[in-house]
mmCIF file with all atom_site columns, C-alpha atoms and ligand atoms in Angstrom:
data_model
loop_
_atom_site.group_PDB
_atom_site.id
_atom_site.type_symbol
_atom_site.label_atom_id
_atom_site.label_alt_id
_atom_site.label_comp_id
_atom_site.label_asym_id
_atom_site.label_entity_id
_atom_site.label_seq_id
_atom_site.pdbx_PDB_ins_code
_atom_site.Cartn_x
_atom_site.Cartn_y
_atom_site.Cartn_z
_atom_site.occupancy
_atom_site.B_iso_or_equiv
_atom_site.pdbx_formal_charge
_atom_site.auth_seq_id
_atom_site.auth_comp_id
_atom_site.auth_asym_id
_atom_site.auth_atom_id
_atom_site.pdbx_PDB_model_num
ATOM   1   C  CA  . MET A 1 1   ? 0.601  34.208  46.734 1.00 0.00 ? 1   MET A CA  1
ATOM   2   C  CA  . LYS A 1 2   ? 2.729  32.290  44.271 1.00 0.00 ? 2   LYS A CA  1
ATOM   3   C  CA  . ILE A 1 3   ? 5.203  29.686  45.401 1.00 0.00 ? 3   ILE A CA  1
ATOM   4   C  CA  . GLN A 1 4   ? 8.732  31.055  45.539 1.00 0.00 ? 4   GLN A CA  1
ATOM   5   C  CA  . ASN A 1 5   ? 11.815 30.573  47.690 1.00 0.00 ? 5   ASN A CA  1
ATOM   6   C  CA  . ASP A 1 6   ? 11.217 31.103  51.418 1.00 0.00 ? 6   ASP A CA  1
ATOM   7   C  CA  . CYS A 1 7   ? 7.553  30.092  51.215 1.00 0.00 ? 7   CYS A CA  1
ATOM   8   C  CA  . VAL A 1 8   ? 6.035  27.368  53.362 1.00 0.00 ? 8   VAL A CA  1
ATOM   9   C  CA  . VAL A 1 9   ? 3.951  25.140  51.089 1.00 0.00 ? 9   VAL A CA  1
ATOM   10  C  CA  . ALA A 1 10  ? 1.419  22.485  52.085 1.00 0.00 ? 10  ALA A CA  1
ATOM   11  C  CA  . ILE A 1 11  ? 0.585  19.850  49.447 1.00 0.00 ? 11  ILE A CA  1
ATOM   12  C  CA  . HIS A 1 12  ? -1.426 16.701  49.165 1.00 0.00 ? 12  HIS A CA  1
ATOM   13  C  CA  . TYR A 1 13  ? 0.191  14.239  46.783 1.00 0.00 ? 13  TYR A CA  1
ATOM   14  C  CA  . THR A 1 14  ? -0.053 10.753  45.383 1.00 0.00 ? 14  THR A CA  1
ATOM   15  C  CA  . LEU A 1 15  ? 3.102  9.181   43.981 1.00 0.00 ? 15  LEU A CA  1
ATOM   16  C  CA  . THR A 1 16  ? 2.878  6.410   41.402 1.00 0.00 ? 16  THR A CA  1
ATOM   17  C  CA  . ASN A 1 17  ? 5.456  4.579   39.298 1.00 0.00 ? 17  ASN A CA  1
ATOM   18  C  CA  . THR A 1 18  ? 5.345  3.763   35.578 1.00 0.00 ? 18  THR A CA  1
ATOM   19  C  CA  . ASN A 1 19  ? 3.133  0.720   36.297 1.00 0.00 ? 19  ASN A CA  1
ATOM   20  C  CA  . GLY A 1 20  ? 0.576  2.897   38.039 1.00 0.00 ? 20  GLY A CA  1
ATOM   21  C  CA  . ASP A 1 21  ? 1.339  1.384   41.455 1.00 0.00 ? 21  ASP A CA  1
ATOM   22  C  CA  . VAL A 1 22  ? 0.809  3.859   44.296 1.00 0.00 ? 22  VAL A CA  1
ATOM   23  C  CA  . LEU A 1 23  ? 4.134  4.175   46.137 1.00 0.00 ? 23  LEU A CA  1
ATOM   24  C  CA  . ASP A 1 24  ? 3.188  6.881   48.601 1.00 0.00 ? 24  ASP A CA  1
ATOM   25  C  CA  . SER A 1 25  ? 0.300  9.207   49.303 1.00 0.00 ? 25  SER A CA  1
ATOM   26  C  CA  . SER A 1 26  ? -0.600 11.910  51.789 1.00 0.00 ? 26  SER A CA  1
ATOM   27  C  CA  . GLN A 1 27  ? -4.295 10.985  51.635 1.00 0.00 ? 27  GLN A CA  1
ATOM   28  C  CA  . GLY A 1 28  ? -5.669 10.347  55.106 1.00 0.00 ? 28  GLY A CA  1
ATOM   29  C  CA  . ARG A 1 29  ? -2.815 12.330  56.647 1.00 0.00 ? 29  ARG A CA  1
ATOM   30  C  CA  . PRO A 1 30  ? -2.206 16.042  57.127 1.00 0.00 ? 30  PRO A CA  1
ATOM   31  C  CA  . PRO A 1 31  ? -0.723 17.602  53.975 1.00 0.00 ? 31  PRO A CA  1
ATOM   32  C  CA  . LEU A 1 32  ? 3.047  17.574  53.543 1.00 0.00 ? 32  LEU A CA  1
ATOM   33  C  CA  . ARG A 1 33  ? 4.506  20.945  54.561 1.00 0.00 ? 33  ARG A CA  1
ATOM   34  C  CA  . TYR A 1 34  ? 7.923  21.995  53.313 1.00 0.00 ? 34  TYR A CA  1
ATOM   35  C  CA  . LEU A 1 35  ? 10.051 25.117  52.989 1.00 0.00 ? 35  LEU A CA  1
ATOM   36  C  CA  . HIS A 1 36  ? 10.470 25.940  49.295 1.00 0.00 ? 36  HIS A CA  1
ATOM   37  C  CA  . GLY A 1 37  ? 13.960 26.512  47.892 1.00 0.00 ? 37  GLY A CA  1
ATOM   38  C  CA  . TYR A 1 38  ? 15.970 24.397  50.348 1.00 0.00 ? 38  TYR A CA  1
ATOM   39  C  CA  . GLY A 1 39  ? 15.991 20.989  48.696 1.00 0.00 ? 39  GLY A CA  1
ATOM   40  C  CA  . ASN A 1 40  ? 13.585 19.550  51.268 1.00 0.00 ? 40  ASN A CA  1
ATOM   41  C  CA  . ILE A 1 41  ? 11.722 17.698  48.509 1.00 0.00 ? 41  ILE A CA  1
ATOM   42  C  CA  . ILE A 1 42  ? 13.126 16.163  45.312 1.00 0.00 ? 42  ILE A CA  1
ATOM   43  C  CA  . PRO A 1 43  ? 14.268 18.756  42.729 1.00 0.00 ? 43  PRO A CA  1
ATOM   44  C  CA  . GLY A 1 44  ? 11.819 17.712  39.978 1.00 0.00 ? 44  GLY A CA  1
ATOM   45  C  CA  . LEU A 1 45  ? 8.831  18.302  42.227 1.00 0.00 ? 45  LEU A CA  1
ATOM   46  C  CA  . GLU A 1 46  ? 10.176 21.498  43.790 1.00 0.00 ? 46  GLU A CA  1
ATOM   47  C  CA  . ASN A 1 47  ? 10.874 22.986  40.337 1.00 0.00 ? 47  ASN A CA  1
ATOM   48  C  CA  . ALA A 1 48  ? 7.387  22.097  39.079 1.00 0.00 ? 48  ALA A CA  1
ATOM   49  C  CA  . LEU A 1 49  ? 5.739  23.847  42.037 1.00 0.00 ? 49  LEU A CA  1
ATOM   50  C  CA  . LEU A 1 50  ? 7.602  27.127  41.575 1.00 0.00 ? 50  LEU A CA  1
ATOM   51  C  CA  . GLY A 1 51  ? 5.184  29.921  40.563 1.00 0.00 ? 51  GLY A CA  1
ATOM   52  C  CA  . ARG A 1 52  ? 2.046  27.881  41.346 1.00 0.00 ? 52  ARG A CA  1
ATOM   53  C  CA  . GLN A 1 53  ? -0.488 28.925  43.950 1.00 0.00 ? 53  GLN A CA  1
ATOM   54  C  CA  . MET A 1 54  ? -2.981 27.654  46.511 1.00 0.00 ? 54  MET A CA  1
ATOM   55  C  CA  . GLY A 1 55  ? -5.878 25.691  45.013 1.00 0.00 ? 55  GLY A CA  1
ATOM   56  C  CA  . GLU A 1 56  ? -3.973 24.520  41.949 1.00 0.00 ? 56  GLU A CA  1
ATOM   57  C  CA  . ALA A 1 57  ? -3.709 20.838  41.100 1.00 0.00 ? 57  ALA A CA  1
ATOM   58  C  CA  . LEU A 1 58  ? -1.034 19.487  38.809 1.00 0.00 ? 58  LEU A CA  1
ATOM   59  C  CA  . ASN A 1 59  ? 0.474  16.271  37.512 1.00 0.00 ? 59  ASN A CA  1
ATOM   60  C  CA  . VAL A 1 60  ? 4.249  16.153  37.518 1.00 0.00 ? 60  VAL A CA  1
ATOM   61  C  CA  . THR A 1 61  ? 6.509  13.608  35.825 1.00 0.00 ? 61  THR A CA  1
ATOM   62  C  CA  . VAL A 1 62  ? 9.938  13.415  37.427 1.00 0.00 ? 62  VAL A CA  1
ATOM   63  C  CA  . GLU A 1 63  ? 12.835 11.759  35.608 1.00 0.00 ? 63  GLU A CA  1
ATOM   64  C  CA  . PRO A 1 64  ? 15.367 9.835   37.750 1.00 0.00 ? 64  PRO A CA  1
ATOM   65  C  CA  . ALA A 1 65  ? 18.020 12.571  37.509 1.00 0.00 ? 65  ALA A CA  1
ATOM   66  C  CA  . GLU A 1 66  ? 15.561 15.037  39.082 1.00 0.00 ? 66  GLU A CA  1
ATOM   67  C  CA  . GLY A 1 67  ? 14.260 12.444  41.546 1.00 0.00 ? 67  GLY A CA  1
ATOM   68  C  CA  . TYR A 1 68  ? 16.261 9.860   43.459 1.00 0.00 ? 68  TYR A CA  1
ATOM   69  C  CA  . GLY A 1 69  ? 19.071 9.583   40.917 1.00 0.00 ? 69  GLY A CA  1
ATOM   70  C  CA  . GLU A 1 70  ? 20.021 6.984   38.355 1.00 0.00 ? 70  GLU A CA  1
ATOM   71  C  CA  . HIS A 1 71  ? 20.565 3.416   39.501 1.00 0.00 ? 71  HIS A CA  1
ATOM   72  C  CA  . ASN A 1 72  ? 24.324 3.054   40.071 1.00 0.00 ? 72  ASN A CA  1
ATOM   73  C  CA  . PRO A 1 73  ? 25.526 -0.531  39.406 1.00 0.00 ? 73  PRO A CA  1
ATOM   74  C  CA  . ASP A 1 74  ? 28.668 0.127   41.500 1.00 0.00 ? 74  ASP A CA  1
ATOM   75  C  CA  . MET A 1 75  ? 26.393 0.311   44.547 1.00 0.00 ? 75  MET A CA  1
ATOM   76  C  CA  . VAL A 1 76  ? 25.283 -3.309  44.090 1.00 0.00 ? 76  VAL A CA  1
ATOM   77  C  CA  . GLN A 1 77  ? 27.682 -5.643  45.895 1.00 0.00 ? 77  GLN A CA  1
ATOM   78  C  CA  . GLU A 1 78  ? 27.997 -9.334  46.549 1.00 0.00 ? 78  GLU A CA  1
ATOM   79  C  CA  . VAL A 1 79  ? 29.219 -9.939  50.094 1.00 0.00 ? 79  VAL A CA  1
ATOM   80  C  CA  . PRO A 1 80  ? 29.971 -13.156 52.018 1.00 0.00 ? 80  PRO A CA  1
ATOM   81  C  CA  . ARG A 1 81  ? 27.164 -14.486 54.184 1.00 0.00 ? 81  ARG A CA  1
ATOM   82  C  CA  . ALA A 1 82  ? 29.625 -14.262 57.088 1.00 0.00 ? 82  ALA A CA  1
ATOM   83  C  CA  . ALA A 1 83  ? 29.074 -10.508 56.977 1.00 0.00 ? 83  ALA A CA  1
ATOM   84  C  CA  . PHE A 1 84  ? 25.573 -11.157 58.336 1.00 0.00 ? 84  PHE A CA  1
ATOM   85  C  CA  . GLN A 1 85  ? 26.584 -12.854 61.591 1.00 0.00 ? 85  GLN A CA  1
ATOM   86  C  CA  . GLY A 1 86  ? 23.690 -13.132 63.975 1.00 0.00 ? 86  GLY A CA  1
ATOM   87  C  CA  . VAL A 1 87  ? 21.071 -13.006 61.227 1.00 0.00 ? 87  VAL A CA  1
ATOM   88  C  CA  . ASP A 1 88  ? 19.470 -16.458 60.919 1.00 0.00 ? 88  ASP A CA  1
ATOM   89  C  CA  . HIS A 1 89  ? 17.317 -15.877 57.911 1.00 0.00 ? 89  HIS A CA  1
ATOM   90  C  CA  . ILE A 1 90  ? 18.133 -13.669 54.923 1.00 0.00 ? 90  ILE A CA  1
ATOM   91  C  CA  . GLU A 1 91  ? 15.763 -13.178 52.027 1.00 0.00 ? 91  GLU A CA  1
ATOM   92  C  CA  . VAL A 1 92  ? 15.332 -10.902 49.044 1.00 0.00 ? 92  VAL A CA  1
ATOM   93  C  CA  . GLY A 1 93  ? 13.730 -7.585  49.979 1.00 0.00 ? 93  GLY A CA  1
ATOM   94  C  CA  . MET A 1 94  ? 15.138 -7.398  53.520 1.00 0.00 ? 94  MET A CA  1
ATOM   95  C  CA  . GLN A 1 95  ? 16.800 -4.122  54.460 1.00 0.00 ? 95  GLN A CA  1
ATOM   96  C  CA  . PHE A 1 96  ? 19.860 -3.647  56.621 1.00 0.00 ? 96  PHE A CA  1
ATOM   97  C  CA  . HIS A 1 97  ? 21.781 -0.672  57.887 1.00 0.00 ? 97  HIS A CA  1
ATOM   98  C  CA  . ALA A 1 98  ? 25.412 -0.679  56.938 1.00 0.00 ? 98  ALA A CA  1
ATOM   99  C  CA  . GLN A 1 99  ? 28.347 1.653   57.174 1.00 0.00 ? 99  GLN A CA  1
ATOM   100 C  CA  . ALA A 1 100 ? 29.456 3.289   53.927 1.00 0.00 ? 100 ALA A CA  1
ATOM   101 C  CA  . PRO A 1 101 ? 33.190 3.622   53.130 1.00 0.00 ? 101 PRO A CA  1
ATOM   102 C  CA  . ASP A 1 102 ? 32.948 7.305   54.118 1.00 0.00 ? 102 ASP A CA  1
ATOM   103 C  CA  . GLY A 1 103 ? 31.662 6.290   57.552 1.00 0.00 ? 103 GLY A CA  1
ATOM   104 C  CA  . ASN A 1 104 ? 28.082 7.454   57.010 1.00 0.00 ? 104 ASN A CA  1
ATOM   105 C  CA  . ALA A 1 105 ? 25.149 5.165   57.712 1.00 0.00 ? 105 ALA A CA  1
ATOM   106 C  CA  . MET A 1 106 ? 23.389 3.782   54.658 1.00 0.00 ? 106 MET A CA  1
ATOM   107 C  CA  . SER A 1 107 ? 20.517 1.450   54.035 1.00 0.00 ? 107 SER A CA  1
ATOM   108 C  CA  . VAL A 1 108 ? 20.955 -1.581  51.769 1.00 0.00 ? 108 VAL A CA  1
ATOM   109 C  CA  . THR A 1 109 ? 18.363 -3.932  50.305 1.00 0.00 ? 109 THR A CA  1
ATOM   110 C  CA  . VAL A 1 110 ? 18.979 -7.632  49.708 1.00 0.00 ? 110 VAL A CA  1
ATOM   111 C  CA  . VAL A 1 111 ? 18.466 -8.350  45.981 1.00 0.00 ? 111 VAL A CA  1
ATOM   112 C  CA  . ALA A 1 112 ? 19.841 -11.922 45.726 1.00 0.00 ? 112 ALA A CA  1
ATOM   113 C  CA  . VAL A 1 113 ? 20.835 -14.733 48.088 1.00 0.00 ? 113 VAL A CA  1
ATOM   114 C  CA  . SER A 1 114 ? 23.041 -17.754 47.392 1.00 0.00 ? 114 SER A CA  1
ATOM   115 C  CA  . PRO A 1 115 ? 24.384 -20.362 49.861 1.00 0.00 ? 115 PRO A CA  1
ATOM   116 C  CA  . GLU A 1 116 ? 27.695 -18.493 50.156 1.00 0.00 ? 116 GLU A CA  1
ATOM   117 C  CA  . THR A 1 117 ? 26.905 -14.893 49.372 1.00 0.00 ? 117 THR A CA  1
ATOM   118 C  CA  . VAL A 1 118 ? 24.309 -12.151 49.665 1.00 0.00 ? 118 VAL A CA  1
ATOM   119 C  CA  . THR A 1 119 ? 23.912 -9.431  47.036 1.00 0.00 ? 119 THR A CA  1
ATOM   120 C  CA  . VAL A 1 120 ? 22.923 -6.050  48.432 1.00 0.00 ? 120 VAL A CA  1
ATOM   121 C  CA  . ASP A 1 121 ? 21.907 -2.848  46.664 1.00 0.00 ? 121 ASP A CA  1
ATOM   122 C  CA  . ALA A 1 122 ? 22.708 0.488   48.336 1.00 0.00 ? 122 ALA A CA  1
ATOM   123 C  CA  . ASN A 1 123 ? 20.856 2.600   45.770 1.00 0.00 ? 123 ASN A CA  1
ATOM   124 C  CA  . HIS A 1 124 ? 17.760 4.443   46.984 1.00 0.00 ? 124 HIS A CA  1
ATOM   125 C  CA  . GLU A 1 125 ? 14.815 2.135   46.364 1.00 0.00 ? 125 GLU A CA  1
ATOM   126 C  CA  . LEU A 1 126 ? 13.387 4.678   43.883 1.00 0.00 ? 126 LEU A CA  1
ATOM   127 C  CA  . ALA A 1 127 ? 16.707 5.238   42.048 1.00 0.00 ? 127 ALA A CA  1
ATOM   128 C  CA  . GLY A 1 128 ? 16.284 4.850   38.290 1.00 0.00 ? 128 GLY A CA  1
ATOM   129 C  CA  . GLU A 1 129 ? 12.498 5.192   38.523 1.00 0.00 ? 129 GLU A CA  1
ATOM   130 C  CA  . ARG A 1 130 ? 10.424 7.715   36.615 1.00 0.00 ? 130 ARG A CA  1
ATOM   131 C  CA  . LEU A 1 131 ? 7.957  9.109   39.157 1.00 0.00 ? 131 LEU A CA  1
ATOM   132 C  CA  . PHE A 1 132 ? 4.483  10.553  38.695 1.00 0.00 ? 132 PHE A CA  1
ATOM   133 C  CA  . PHE A 1 133 ? 3.066  12.945  41.260 1.00 0.00 ? 133 PHE A CA  1
ATOM   134 C  CA  . ALA A 1 134 ? -0.546 14.111  41.409 1.00 0.00 ? 134 ALA A CA  1
ATOM   135 C  CA  . VAL A 1 135 ? -0.329 17.202  43.600 1.00 0.00 ? 135 VAL A CA  1
ATOM   136 C  CA  . SER A 1 136 ? -2.824 19.684  45.016 1.00 0.00 ? 136 SER A CA  1
ATOM   137 C  CA  . ILE A 1 137 ? -1.591 22.859  46.674 1.00 0.00 ? 137 ILE A CA  1
ATOM   138 C  CA  . GLU A 1 138 ? -3.386 23.356  49.984 1.00 0.00 ? 138 GLU A CA  1
ATOM   139 C  CA  . GLU A 1 139 ? -1.604 26.363  51.439 1.00 0.00 ? 139 GLU A CA  1
ATOM   140 C  CA  . VAL A 1 140 ? 1.166  28.839  50.630 1.00 0.00 ? 140 VAL A CA  1
ATOM   141 C  CA  . ARG A 1 141 ? 2.508  31.265  53.211 1.00 0.00 ? 141 ARG A CA  1
ATOM   142 C  CA  . THR A 1 142 ? 5.624  33.282  53.883 1.00 0.00 ? 142 THR A CA  1
ATOM   143 C  CA  . ALA A 1 143 ? 8.071  31.471  56.131 1.00 0.00 ? 143 ALA A CA  1
ATOM   144 C  CA  . THR A 1 144 ? 9.061  33.003  59.460 1.00 0.00 ? 144 THR A CA  1
ATOM   145 C  CA  . PRO A 1 145 ? 12.652 34.303  59.810 1.00 0.00 ? 145 PRO A CA  1
ATOM   146 C  CA  . GLU A 1 146 ? 13.368 31.403  62.169 1.00 0.00 ? 146 GLU A CA  1
ATOM   147 C  CA  . GLU A 1 147 ? 12.146 28.834  59.616 1.00 0.00 ? 147 GLU A CA  1
ATOM   148 C  CA  . ILE A 1 148 ? 14.321 30.437  56.922 1.00 0.00 ? 148 ILE A CA  1
ATOM   149 C  CA  . ASP A 1 149 ? 17.275 30.431  59.320 1.00 0.00 ? 149 ASP A CA  1
ATOM   150 C  CA  . HIS A 1 150 ? 16.810 26.717  60.034 1.00 0.00 ? 150 HIS A CA  1
ATOM   151 C  CA  . GLY A 1 151 ? 15.952 25.707  56.456 1.00 0.00 ? 151 GLY A CA  1
ATOM   152 C  CA  . HIS A 1 152 ? 12.801 23.810  57.442 1.00 0.00 ? 152 HIS A CA  1
ATOM   153 C  CA  . VAL A 1 153 ? 9.196  24.266  58.545 1.00 0.00 ? 153 VAL A CA  1
ATOM   154 C  CA  . HIS A 1 154 ? 8.268  24.604  62.209 1.00 0.00 ? 154 HIS A CA  1
HETATM 155 ZN ZN1 . ZN  B 2 .   ? 14.192 24.432  63.247 1.00 0.00 ? 201 ZN  B ZN1 1
#
């Protein structure tokens, strides 16, 4: 059967960036299973899989707008070191959980450190990146009514 909305799809994938660095891969793990048509995977990949079927392999290029979004400079902020009370050592690349202005939890990455301030970036770490997926389709089946009701695979 061809992939369409309300199908459960199992894929193996390898994700690389423009430098060819492998960012993520399902190799050595069970395939990724998702319910098609519910935004459970990034739009660029979900759109590319529509109409494909089991046994197919494809290479998909996903632009930032169809992936993790463009990098938003407004989400990079310089904050006083005092905001990190209780943290002895802060270095570039560390991640912290913070509370967004809307009250939701968000993850921020330290991108610069000075004696007085710390610059944090709340963009998704893959924001602004063009992504390359090598995908093989392992299984396609009709979702159960309960899976469709919940919007995810059981
Ligand atoms: Zn459920």
